[in-house]
């Protein structure tokens, strides 16, 4: 009997696979000091991700220690921001203002992230049948707006100082605040990396590495203070402009990722991996359309597979379950799939989808 049935799977399977978003960082062993310095500088100027998906992975989600580390480290960043803002009010250093706003934006992203994380734990219901994972996409929008808001006063202050130059007061305090910024980010980096490696959270390790690169921004403020001490009045606003440029690069990267998420974009490599996994299932003769979308920080898929028309319903169902299982193992962060069964046509068979033809969108 031909099989052409759709078997939705409403709940993720109990087994999970923490395929985190990892940033490979080779160990320092076997590399020269110059090579290590080039690696750190390259990482420092590379915009890092503020996408929610990259901040919450299964290992972090399931660990109280991981979430405690995230919140405590962001509290350190908030304290660092307060110290730097106070010194800016005293000294008028626009470079320090840019660094404080950068740290503030990083700290404030914890608020929408935490709200989205809490909402995402709520069970699906008859109104939100896919659950509340999309709250993370809304958090991504808030994060982008936060980064954008932090760039505006930093840019304005730096340009205004270039047009109307004046000396920076209390350079010793600016230098001390820059060191506070560096030490704060470095402490956060060490804490996140250590905890992330202990609980197996790639997201927390990556966030720690990003905090470490943010420390270089604070050191740039120190260089600006040094230039001002040597009599170069433009040193402070020039460093402020460089920090603003770094914030704008992060903004561009984050906005692009959030826009892609809102448009249900996925990496084509994930689709290719899913197709390969389906074709490896015994009994699957072909793969039709395979679609994926992010629901929070996990993936769901819809797949059409082609089977032998002589299979029974029970036989087709067994293959459908095996296909979903193969998808979950073959695609990182995929937790559930809906598998639709088609069959290879036989002579004289009518098109089984003819009744749906007039519903197809016009091309």
mmCIF file of C-alpha atoms in Angstrom:
data_model
loop_
_atom_site.group_PDB
_atom_site.id
_atom_site.type_symbol
_atom_site.label_atom_id
_atom_site.label_comp_id
_atom_site.label_asym_id
_atom_site.label_seq_id
_atom_site.Cartn_x
_atom_site.Cartn_y
_atom_site.Cartn_z
ATOM 1 C CA UNK A 1 0.000 0.000 0.000
ATOM 2 C CA UNK A 2 1.460 3.385 -0.910
ATOM 3 C CA UNK A 3 2.539 5.496 1.995
ATOM 4 C CA UNK A 4 2.169 9.247 1.906
ATOM 5 C CA UNK A 5 1.783 10.385 5.480
ATOM 6 C CA UNK A 6 3.107 13.151 7.656
ATOM 7 C CA UNK A 7 4.312 12.255 11.110
ATOM 8 C CA UNK A 8 5.004 15.314 13.283
ATOM 9 C CA UNK A 9 7.144 14.986 16.318
ATOM 10 C CA UNK A 10 6.112 17.491 18.962
ATOM 11 C CA UNK A 11 8.682 16.801 21.642
ATOM 12 C CA UNK A 12 12.464 16.649 21.372
ATOM 13 C CA UNK A 13 14.051 13.289 21.931
ATOM 14 C CA UNK A 14 15.524 12.723 25.383
ATOM 15 C CA UNK A 15 19.052 12.386 24.107
ATOM 16 C CA UNK A 16 20.928 15.610 23.545
ATOM 17 C CA UNK A 17 24.215 16.458 21.928
ATOM 18 C CA UNK A 18 25.970 19.646 22.977
ATOM 19 C CA UNK A 19 27.220 20.798 19.621
ATOM 20 C CA UNK A 20 28.323 24.236 20.747
ATOM 21 C CA UNK A 21 29.406 27.232 18.748
ATOM 22 C CA UNK A 22 33.116 26.876 19.047
ATOM 23 C CA UNK A 23 35.973 29.116 18.120
ATOM 24 C CA UNK A 24 39.096 27.069 17.573
ATOM 25 C CA UNK A 25 42.046 28.578 19.302
ATOM 26 C CA UNK A 26 45.246 26.638 18.863
ATOM 27 C CA UNK A 27 47.378 26.166 21.916
ATOM 28 C CA UNK A 28 50.453 28.258 22.357
ATOM 29 C CA UNK A 29 52.707 25.230 22.329
ATOM 30 C CA UNK A 30 55.028 25.118 19.356
ATOM 31 C CA UNK A 31 54.420 28.735 18.320
ATOM 32 C CA UNK A 32 56.886 31.587 18.508
ATOM 33 C CA UNK A 33 56.188 34.668 20.675
ATOM 34 C CA UNK A 34 55.691 36.726 17.488
ATOM 35 C CA UNK A 35 53.122 34.235 16.177
ATOM 36 C CA UNK A 36 51.242 34.293 19.472
ATOM 37 C CA UNK A 37 51.214 38.106 19.428
ATOM 38 C CA UNK A 38 49.892 38.173 15.837
ATOM 39 C CA UNK A 39 47.159 35.708 16.810
ATOM 40 C CA UNK A 40 46.042 37.821 19.763
ATOM 41 C CA UNK A 41 46.069 41.063 17.761
ATOM 42 C CA UNK A 42 44.077 39.451 14.932
ATOM 43 C CA UNK A 43 41.507 38.168 17.404
ATOM 44 C CA UNK A 44 41.354 41.547 19.129
ATOM 45 C CA UNK A 45 40.315 43.428 15.986
ATOM 46 C CA UNK A 46 37.850 40.777 14.809
ATOM 47 C CA UNK A 47 34.237 41.700 15.622
ATOM 48 C CA UNK A 48 32.769 39.152 18.004
ATOM 49 C CA UNK A 49 29.262 37.811 18.110
ATOM 50 C CA UNK A 50 26.482 39.155 20.307
ATOM 51 C CA UNK A 51 24.026 36.618 18.981
ATOM 52 C CA UNK A 52 22.001 34.976 21.732
ATOM 53 C CA UNK A 53 22.420 31.522 20.208
ATOM 54 C CA UNK A 54 26.170 31.789 20.704
ATOM 55 C CA UNK A 55 25.788 32.693 24.377
ATOM 56 C CA UNK A 56 23.529 29.805 25.406
ATOM 57 C CA UNK A 57 24.374 26.228 24.503
ATOM 58 C CA UNK A 58 23.060 22.995 26.056
ATOM 59 C CA UNK A 59 25.944 22.665 28.522
ATOM 60 C CA UNK A 60 25.491 26.240 29.755
ATOM 61 C CA UNK A 61 21.697 25.974 29.794
ATOM 62 C CA UNK A 62 21.725 22.906 31.998
ATOM 63 C CA UNK A 63 24.294 24.196 34.475
ATOM 64 C CA UNK A 64 23.545 26.482 37.405
ATOM 65 C CA UNK A 65 27.265 27.039 37.720
ATOM 66 C CA UNK A 66 27.428 28.252 34.132
ATOM 67 C CA UNK A 67 24.569 30.715 34.533
ATOM 68 C CA UNK A 68 25.987 31.928 37.853
ATOM 69 C CA UNK A 69 29.317 32.554 36.133
ATOM 70 C CA UNK A 70 27.590 34.485 33.359
ATOM 71 C CA UNK A 71 25.742 36.770 35.761
ATOM 72 C CA UNK A 72 28.649 37.312 38.154
ATOM 73 C CA UNK A 73 31.057 38.131 35.343
ATOM 74 C CA UNK A 74 28.587 40.607 33.882
ATOM 75 C CA UNK A 75 28.257 42.194 37.324
ATOM 76 C CA UNK A 76 32.045 42.717 37.247
ATOM 77 C CA UNK A 77 31.696 44.419 33.864
ATOM 78 C CA UNK A 78 28.950 46.630 35.243
ATOM 79 C CA UNK A 79 31.173 47.665 38.164
ATOM 80 C CA UNK A 80 34.026 48.346 35.732
ATOM 81 C CA UNK A 81 31.684 50.543 33.689
ATOM 82 C CA UNK A 82 30.672 52.551 36.771
ATOM 83 C CA UNK A 83 34.315 53.181 37.708
ATOM 84 C CA UNK A 84 35.209 54.271 34.178
ATOM 85 C CA UNK A 85 32.137 56.509 33.901
ATOM 86 C CA UNK A 86 33.058 58.234 37.169
ATOM 87 C CA UNK A 87 36.593 58.894 35.932
ATOM 88 C CA UNK A 88 35.230 60.184 32.613
ATOM 89 C CA UNK A 89 33.100 62.703 34.516
ATOM 90 C CA UNK A 90 36.262 63.813 36.335
ATOM 91 C CA UNK A 91 38.663 63.867 33.389
ATOM 92 C CA UNK A 92 36.562 64.373 30.255
ATOM 93 C CA UNK A 93 38.432 61.620 28.366
ATOM 94 C CA UNK A 94 36.297 60.642 25.360
ATOM 95 C CA UNK A 95 38.405 57.525 24.816
ATOM 96 C CA UNK A 96 37.491 56.402 28.313
ATOM 97 C CA UNK A 97 33.843 57.224 27.593
ATOM 98 C CA UNK A 98 33.921 54.948 24.537
ATOM 99 C CA UNK A 99 35.464 52.118 26.528
ATOM 100 C CA UNK A 100 32.918 52.559 29.344
ATOM 101 C CA UNK A 101 30.036 52.469 26.849
ATOM 102 C CA UNK A 102 31.500 49.367 25.230
ATOM 103 C CA UNK A 103 31.679 47.591 28.585
ATOM 104 C CA UNK A 104 28.183 48.832 29.468
ATOM 105 C CA UNK A 105 26.757 47.398 26.248
ATOM 106 C CA UNK A 106 28.379 44.035 26.996
ATOM 107 C CA UNK A 107 26.972 44.072 30.529
ATOM 108 C CA UNK A 108 23.474 45.156 29.507
ATOM 109 C CA UNK A 109 23.133 42.318 27.002
ATOM 110 C CA UNK A 110 22.724 40.005 30.004
ATOM 111 C CA UNK A 111 19.283 41.487 30.725
ATOM 112 C CA UNK A 112 17.472 40.499 27.497
ATOM 113 C CA UNK A 113 19.500 37.291 27.400
ATOM 114 C CA UNK A 114 18.352 36.335 30.899
ATOM 115 C CA UNK A 115 14.722 37.169 30.133
ATOM 116 C CA UNK A 116 14.848 35.166 26.908
ATOM 117 C CA UNK A 117 16.476 32.243 28.700
ATOM 118 C CA UNK A 118 13.737 32.179 31.349
ATOM 119 C CA UNK A 119 10.950 32.500 28.762
ATOM 120 C CA UNK A 120 12.514 29.830 26.586
ATOM 121 C CA UNK A 121 12.100 27.278 29.381
ATOM 122 C CA UNK A 122 8.310 27.607 29.315
ATOM 123 C CA UNK A 123 6.450 24.685 27.793
ATOM 124 C CA UNK A 124 4.685 24.949 24.457
ATOM 125 C CA UNK A 125 0.941 25.524 24.589
ATOM 126 C CA UNK A 126 -1.982 25.869 22.194
ATOM 127 C CA UNK A 127 -1.151 29.514 21.457
ATOM 128 C CA UNK A 128 2.647 29.147 21.238
ATOM 129 C CA UNK A 129 2.764 25.674 19.740
ATOM 130 C CA UNK A 130 6.528 25.835 19.117
ATOM 131 C CA UNK A 131 7.263 27.130 22.604
ATOM 132 C CA UNK A 132 8.872 30.435 23.548
ATOM 133 C CA UNK A 133 12.302 29.980 21.990
ATOM 134 C CA UNK A 134 11.737 32.909 19.632
ATOM 135 C CA UNK A 135 12.147 35.185 22.646
ATOM 136 C CA UNK A 136 15.867 34.807 21.977
ATOM 137 C CA UNK A 137 15.418 36.480 18.573
ATOM 138 C CA UNK A 138 13.689 39.406 20.277
ATOM 139 C CA UNK A 139 16.588 39.530 22.722
ATOM 140 C CA UNK A 140 18.900 39.731 19.729
ATOM 141 C CA UNK A 141 17.036 42.815 18.483
ATOM 142 C CA UNK A 142 17.354 44.448 21.917
ATOM 143 C CA UNK A 143 21.078 43.639 21.981
ATOM 144 C CA UNK A 144 21.592 45.271 18.571
ATOM 145 C CA UNK A 145 19.710 48.380 19.709
ATOM 146 C CA UNK A 146 21.821 48.493 22.889
ATOM 147 C CA UNK A 147 25.065 48.345 20.911
ATOM 148 C CA UNK A 148 23.782 51.019 18.507
ATOM 149 C CA UNK A 149 22.808 53.280 21.402
ATOM 150 C CA UNK A 150 26.259 52.923 22.950
ATOM 151 C CA UNK A 151 27.976 53.993 19.717
ATOM 152 C CA UNK A 152 26.115 57.306 19.305
ATOM 153 C CA UNK A 153 27.443 59.238 22.343
ATOM 154 C CA UNK A 154 30.912 57.750 21.861
ATOM 155 C CA UNK A 155 31.045 58.965 18.238
ATOM 156 C CA UNK A 156 29.589 62.385 19.055
ATOM 157 C CA UNK A 157 32.003 62.992 21.928
ATOM 158 C CA UNK A 158 35.060 61.951 19.892
ATOM 159 C CA UNK A 159 34.146 64.138 16.894
ATOM 160 C CA UNK A 160 33.265 67.087 19.127
ATOM 161 C CA UNK A 161 36.617 66.808 20.894
ATOM 162 C CA UNK A 162 38.450 66.795 17.549
ATOM 163 C CA UNK A 163 36.588 69.911 16.433
ATOM 164 C CA UNK A 164 36.911 71.631 19.815
ATOM 165 C CA UNK A 165 40.131 70.237 21.302
ATOM 166 C CA UNK A 166 40.898 70.616 24.962
ATOM 167 C CA UNK A 167 43.254 68.996 27.401
ATOM 168 C CA UNK A 168 42.287 65.886 29.350
ATOM 169 C CA UNK A 169 42.422 66.411 33.100
ATOM 170 C CA UNK A 170 43.689 63.927 35.658
ATOM 171 C CA UNK A 171 45.575 61.731 33.203
ATOM 172 C CA UNK A 172 46.689 59.515 36.074
ATOM 173 C CA UNK A 173 43.042 58.722 36.821
ATOM 174 C CA UNK A 174 42.365 57.962 33.145
ATOM 175 C CA UNK A 175 45.344 55.594 33.081
ATOM 176 C CA UNK A 176 44.135 53.920 36.274
ATOM 177 C CA UNK A 177 40.603 53.531 34.877
ATOM 178 C CA UNK A 178 42.029 52.026 31.692
ATOM 179 C CA UNK A 179 43.893 49.475 33.803
ATOM 180 C CA UNK A 180 40.676 48.789 35.734
ATOM 181 C CA UNK A 181 38.960 48.106 32.409
ATOM 182 C CA UNK A 182 41.695 45.752 31.308
ATOM 183 C CA UNK A 183 41.831 43.903 34.635
ATOM 184 C CA UNK A 184 38.033 43.673 34.821
ATOM 185 C CA UNK A 185 37.795 42.124 31.368
ATOM 186 C CA UNK A 186 40.724 39.819 32.055
ATOM 187 C CA UNK A 187 39.163 38.577 35.318
ATOM 188 C CA UNK A 188 35.884 37.969 33.512
ATOM 189 C CA UNK A 189 37.739 36.162 30.726
ATOM 190 C CA UNK A 190 39.587 33.841 33.097
ATOM 191 C CA UNK A 191 36.423 33.098 35.092
ATOM 192 C CA UNK A 192 34.307 32.334 32.024
ATOM 193 C CA UNK A 193 36.961 30.247 30.297
ATOM 194 C CA UNK A 194 37.725 28.202 33.413
ATOM 195 C CA UNK A 195 34.052 27.494 34.140
ATOM 196 C CA UNK A 196 33.237 26.909 30.482
ATOM 197 C CA UNK A 197 35.916 24.270 30.156
ATOM 198 C CA UNK A 198 34.837 22.620 33.393
ATOM 199 C CA UNK A 199 31.158 22.284 32.391
ATOM 200 C CA UNK A 200 31.844 21.798 28.669
ATOM 201 C CA UNK A 201 30.198 25.052 27.477
ATOM 202 C CA UNK A 202 31.715 26.238 24.209
ATOM 203 C CA UNK A 203 29.564 29.383 24.376
ATOM 204 C CA UNK A 204 30.960 30.407 27.761
ATOM 205 C CA UNK A 205 34.545 29.756 26.629
ATOM 206 C CA UNK A 206 33.970 31.858 23.495
ATOM 207 C CA UNK A 207 32.437 34.657 25.573
ATOM 208 C CA UNK A 208 35.478 34.556 27.837
ATOM 209 C CA UNK A 209 37.795 34.903 24.858
ATOM 210 C CA UNK A 210 35.774 37.879 23.684
ATOM 211 C CA UNK A 211 36.074 39.507 27.109
ATOM 212 C CA UNK A 212 39.830 39.043 26.861
ATOM 213 C CA UNK A 213 39.948 40.868 23.523
ATOM 214 C CA UNK A 214 37.830 43.668 24.998
ATOM 215 C CA UNK A 215 40.649 44.207 27.469
ATOM 216 C CA UNK A 216 42.805 45.390 24.554
ATOM 217 C CA UNK A 217 40.300 48.206 24.011
ATOM 218 C CA UNK A 218 40.986 49.389 27.553
ATOM 219 C CA UNK A 219 44.715 49.280 26.887
ATOM 220 C CA UNK A 220 44.104 51.548 23.889
ATOM 221 C CA UNK A 221 42.723 54.128 26.343
ATOM 222 C CA UNK A 222 45.968 53.835 28.268
ATOM 223 C CA UNK A 223 47.891 54.593 25.072
ATOM 224 C CA UNK A 224 45.674 57.616 24.477
ATOM 225 C CA UNK A 225 46.427 58.893 27.964
ATOM 226 C CA UNK A 226 50.128 58.397 27.293
ATOM 227 C CA UNK A 227 49.892 60.367 24.046
ATOM 228 C CA UNK A 228 48.060 63.202 25.812
ATOM 229 C CA UNK A 229 50.729 63.246 28.522
ATOM 230 C CA UNK A 230 53.346 63.719 25.788
ATOM 231 C CA UNK A 231 51.494 66.756 24.457
ATOM 232 C CA UNK A 232 49.469 65.230 21.588
ATOM 233 C CA UNK A 233 46.047 66.715 22.291
ATOM 234 C CA UNK A 234 44.363 64.663 19.542
ATOM 235 C CA UNK A 235 45.464 61.358 21.071
ATOM 236 C CA UNK A 236 42.374 61.029 23.272
ATOM 237 C CA UNK A 237 39.716 61.723 20.582
ATOM 238 C CA UNK A 238 41.593 59.603 18.027
ATOM 239 C CA UNK A 239 41.516 56.632 20.401
ATOM 240 C CA UNK A 240 37.855 57.439 21.064
ATOM 241 C CA UNK A 241 37.150 57.224 17.330
ATOM 242 C CA UNK A 242 38.995 53.905 17.096
ATOM 243 C CA UNK A 243 36.911 52.488 19.951
ATOM 244 C CA UNK A 244 33.734 53.780 18.288
ATOM 245 C CA UNK A 245 34.806 52.085 15.052
ATOM 246 C CA UNK A 246 35.248 48.826 16.959
ATOM 247 C CA UNK A 247 31.744 49.198 18.434
ATOM 248 C CA UNK A 248 30.306 49.853 14.956
ATOM 249 C CA UNK A 249 32.028 46.755 13.568
ATOM 250 C CA UNK A 250 30.463 44.680 16.325
ATOM 251 C CA UNK A 251 27.117 46.362 15.584
ATOM 252 C CA UNK A 252 27.328 45.499 11.891
ATOM 253 C CA UNK A 253 28.161 41.874 12.639
ATOM 254 C CA UNK A 254 25.441 41.515 15.271
ATOM 255 C CA UNK A 255 22.771 43.244 13.140
ATOM 256 C CA UNK A 256 23.535 40.968 10.195
ATOM 257 C CA UNK A 257 23.193 37.857 12.332
ATOM 258 C CA UNK A 258 19.950 39.020 13.950
ATOM 259 C CA UNK A 259 18.461 39.909 10.551
ATOM 260 C CA UNK A 260 19.356 36.473 9.245
ATOM 261 C CA UNK A 261 17.711 34.836 12.255
ATOM 262 C CA UNK A 262 14.535 36.861 11.785
ATOM 263 C CA UNK A 263 14.480 35.689 8.158
ATOM 264 C CA UNK A 264 14.901 32.027 9.217
ATOM 265 C CA UNK A 265 18.378 31.797 7.729
ATOM 266 C CA UNK A 266 20.511 28.733 8.423
ATOM 267 C CA UNK A 267 23.992 27.749 7.357
ATOM 268 C CA UNK A 268 23.723 25.842 4.033
ATOM 269 C CA UNK A 269 26.280 23.399 5.440
ATOM 270 C CA UNK A 270 23.669 22.308 8.002
ATOM 271 C CA UNK A 271 21.193 21.536 5.215
ATOM 272 C CA UNK A 272 23.858 19.568 3.356
ATOM 273 C CA UNK A 273 24.666 17.621 6.531
ATOM 274 C CA UNK A 274 20.971 16.852 7.010
ATOM 275 C CA UNK A 275 20.567 15.604 3.427
ATOM 276 C CA UNK A 276 23.619 13.374 3.796
ATOM 277 C CA UNK A 277 22.248 11.972 7.066
ATOM 278 C CA UNK A 278 18.864 11.184 5.476
ATOM 279 C CA UNK A 279 20.395 9.508 2.432
ATOM 280 C CA UNK A 280 22.365 7.248 4.767
ATOM 281 C CA UNK A 281 19.185 5.790 6.301
ATOM 282 C CA UNK A 282 18.363 2.290 4.977
ATOM 283 C CA UNK A 283 15.166 2.395 2.928
ATOM 284 C CA UNK A 284 15.402 6.067 1.945
ATOM 285 C CA UNK A 285 15.519 6.263 -1.847
ATOM 286 C CA UNK A 286 15.760 10.017 -2.102
ATOM 287 C CA UNK A 287 15.392 13.310 -0.284
ATOM 288 C CA UNK A 288 12.990 16.010 -1.388
ATOM 289 C CA UNK A 289 12.741 19.368 0.319
ATOM 290 C CA UNK A 290 14.608 19.803 3.600
ATOM 291 C CA UNK A 291 13.867 22.937 5.599
ATOM 292 C CA UNK A 292 15.313 24.100 8.916
ATOM 293 C CA UNK A 293 14.734 26.997 11.260
ATOM 294 C CA UNK A 294 16.064 28.162 14.581
ATOM 295 C CA UNK A 295 13.673 28.097 17.539
ATOM 296 C CA UNK A 296 15.745 29.835 20.177
ATOM 297 C CA UNK A 297 19.154 28.188 20.228
ATOM 298 C CA UNK A 298 17.968 24.840 18.844
ATOM 299 C CA UNK A 299 17.003 23.761 15.341
ATOM 300 C CA UNK A 300 13.836 22.129 14.036
ATOM 301 C CA UNK A 301 13.541 20.548 10.600
ATOM 302 C CA UNK A 302 10.935 19.481 8.058
ATOM 303 C CA UNK A 303 12.030 16.784 5.619
ATOM 304 C CA UNK A 304 10.498 14.954 2.666
ATOM 305 C CA UNK A 305 11.915 11.490 2.023
ATOM 306 C CA UNK A 306 11.123 9.081 -0.810
ATOM 307 C CA UNK A 307 10.367 5.418 -0.002
ATOM 308 C CA UNK A 308 9.347 2.209 -1.723
ATOM 309 C CA UNK A 309 5.589 2.414 -2.573
ATOM 310 C CA UNK A 310 5.028 -1.183 -1.458
ATOM 311 C CA UNK A 311 5.885 -0.462 2.169
ATOM 312 C CA UNK A 312 3.204 -0.766 4.829
ATOM 313 C CA UNK A 313 2.321 2.176 7.033
ATOM 314 C CA UNK A 314 4.205 0.538 9.888
ATOM 315 C CA UNK A 315 7.278 -0.017 7.710
ATOM 316 C CA UNK A 316 7.220 3.584 6.482
ATOM 317 C CA UNK A 317 6.870 4.829 10.033
ATOM 318 C CA UNK A 318 9.934 2.875 11.161
ATOM 319 C CA UNK A 319 11.985 4.470 8.410
ATOM 320 C CA UNK A 320 10.601 7.920 9.278
ATOM 321 C CA UNK A 321 11.683 7.475 12.905
ATOM 322 C CA UNK A 322 15.116 6.305 11.769
ATOM 323 C CA UNK A 323 15.347 9.338 9.473
ATOM 324 C CA UNK A 324 14.548 11.744 12.286
ATOM 325 C CA UNK A 325 17.060 9.995 14.517
ATOM 326 C CA UNK A 326 19.725 10.318 11.829
ATOM 327 C CA UNK A 327 18.956 14.023 11.454
ATOM 328 C CA UNK A 328 19.305 14.664 15.175
ATOM 329 C CA UNK A 329 22.690 12.952 15.206
ATOM 330 C CA UNK A 330 23.853 14.451 11.899
ATOM 331 C CA UNK A 331 22.951 18.119 12.405
ATOM 332 C CA UNK A 332 24.346 20.104 15.364
ATOM 333 C CA UNK A 333 21.691 21.507 17.720
ATOM 334 C CA UNK A 334 18.805 19.843 15.897
ATOM 335 C CA UNK A 335 16.310 18.575 18.484
ATOM 336 C CA UNK A 336 13.213 17.565 16.497
ATOM 337 C CA UNK A 337 12.020 17.016 12.945
ATOM 338 C CA UNK A 338 8.791 16.468 11.021
ATOM 339 C CA UNK A 339 9.242 13.778 8.367
ATOM 340 C CA UNK A 340 6.901 13.592 5.361
ATOM 341 C CA UNK A 341 6.851 10.374 3.327
ATOM 342 C CA UNK A 342 6.624 10.255 -0.463
ATOM 343 C CA UNK A 343 6.958 7.220 -2.686
ATOM 344 C CA UNK A 344 8.586 6.576 -6.008
ATOM 345 C CA UNK A 345 5.915 6.696 -8.768
ATOM 346 C CA UNK A 346 4.796 3.548 -10.528
ATOM 347 C CA UNK A 347 3.374 3.251 -14.044
ATOM 348 C CA UNK A 348 -0.175 4.615 -14.128
ATOM 349 C CA UNK A 349 0.035 6.295 -10.735
ATOM 350 C CA UNK A 350 -1.603 9.673 -10.452
ATOM 351 C CA UNK A 351 0.337 12.481 -8.828
ATOM 352 C CA UNK A 352 -0.383 12.003 -5.091
ATOM 353 C CA UNK A 353 -0.024 15.759 -4.542
ATOM 354 C CA UNK A 354 -2.421 16.805 -7.328
ATOM 355 C CA UNK A 355 -5.065 17.947 -4.837
ATOM 356 C CA UNK A 356 -2.590 20.507 -3.454
ATOM 357 C CA UNK A 357 -1.400 21.879 -6.798
ATOM 358 C CA UNK A 358 -3.756 24.873 -6.841
ATOM 359 C CA UNK A 359 -2.470 25.925 -3.386
ATOM 360 C CA UNK A 360 1.110 26.249 -4.603
ATOM 361 C CA UNK A 361 2.384 29.866 -4.643
ATOM 362 C CA UNK A 362 2.605 31.491 -8.061
ATOM 363 C CA UNK A 363 6.100 31.871 -9.455
#
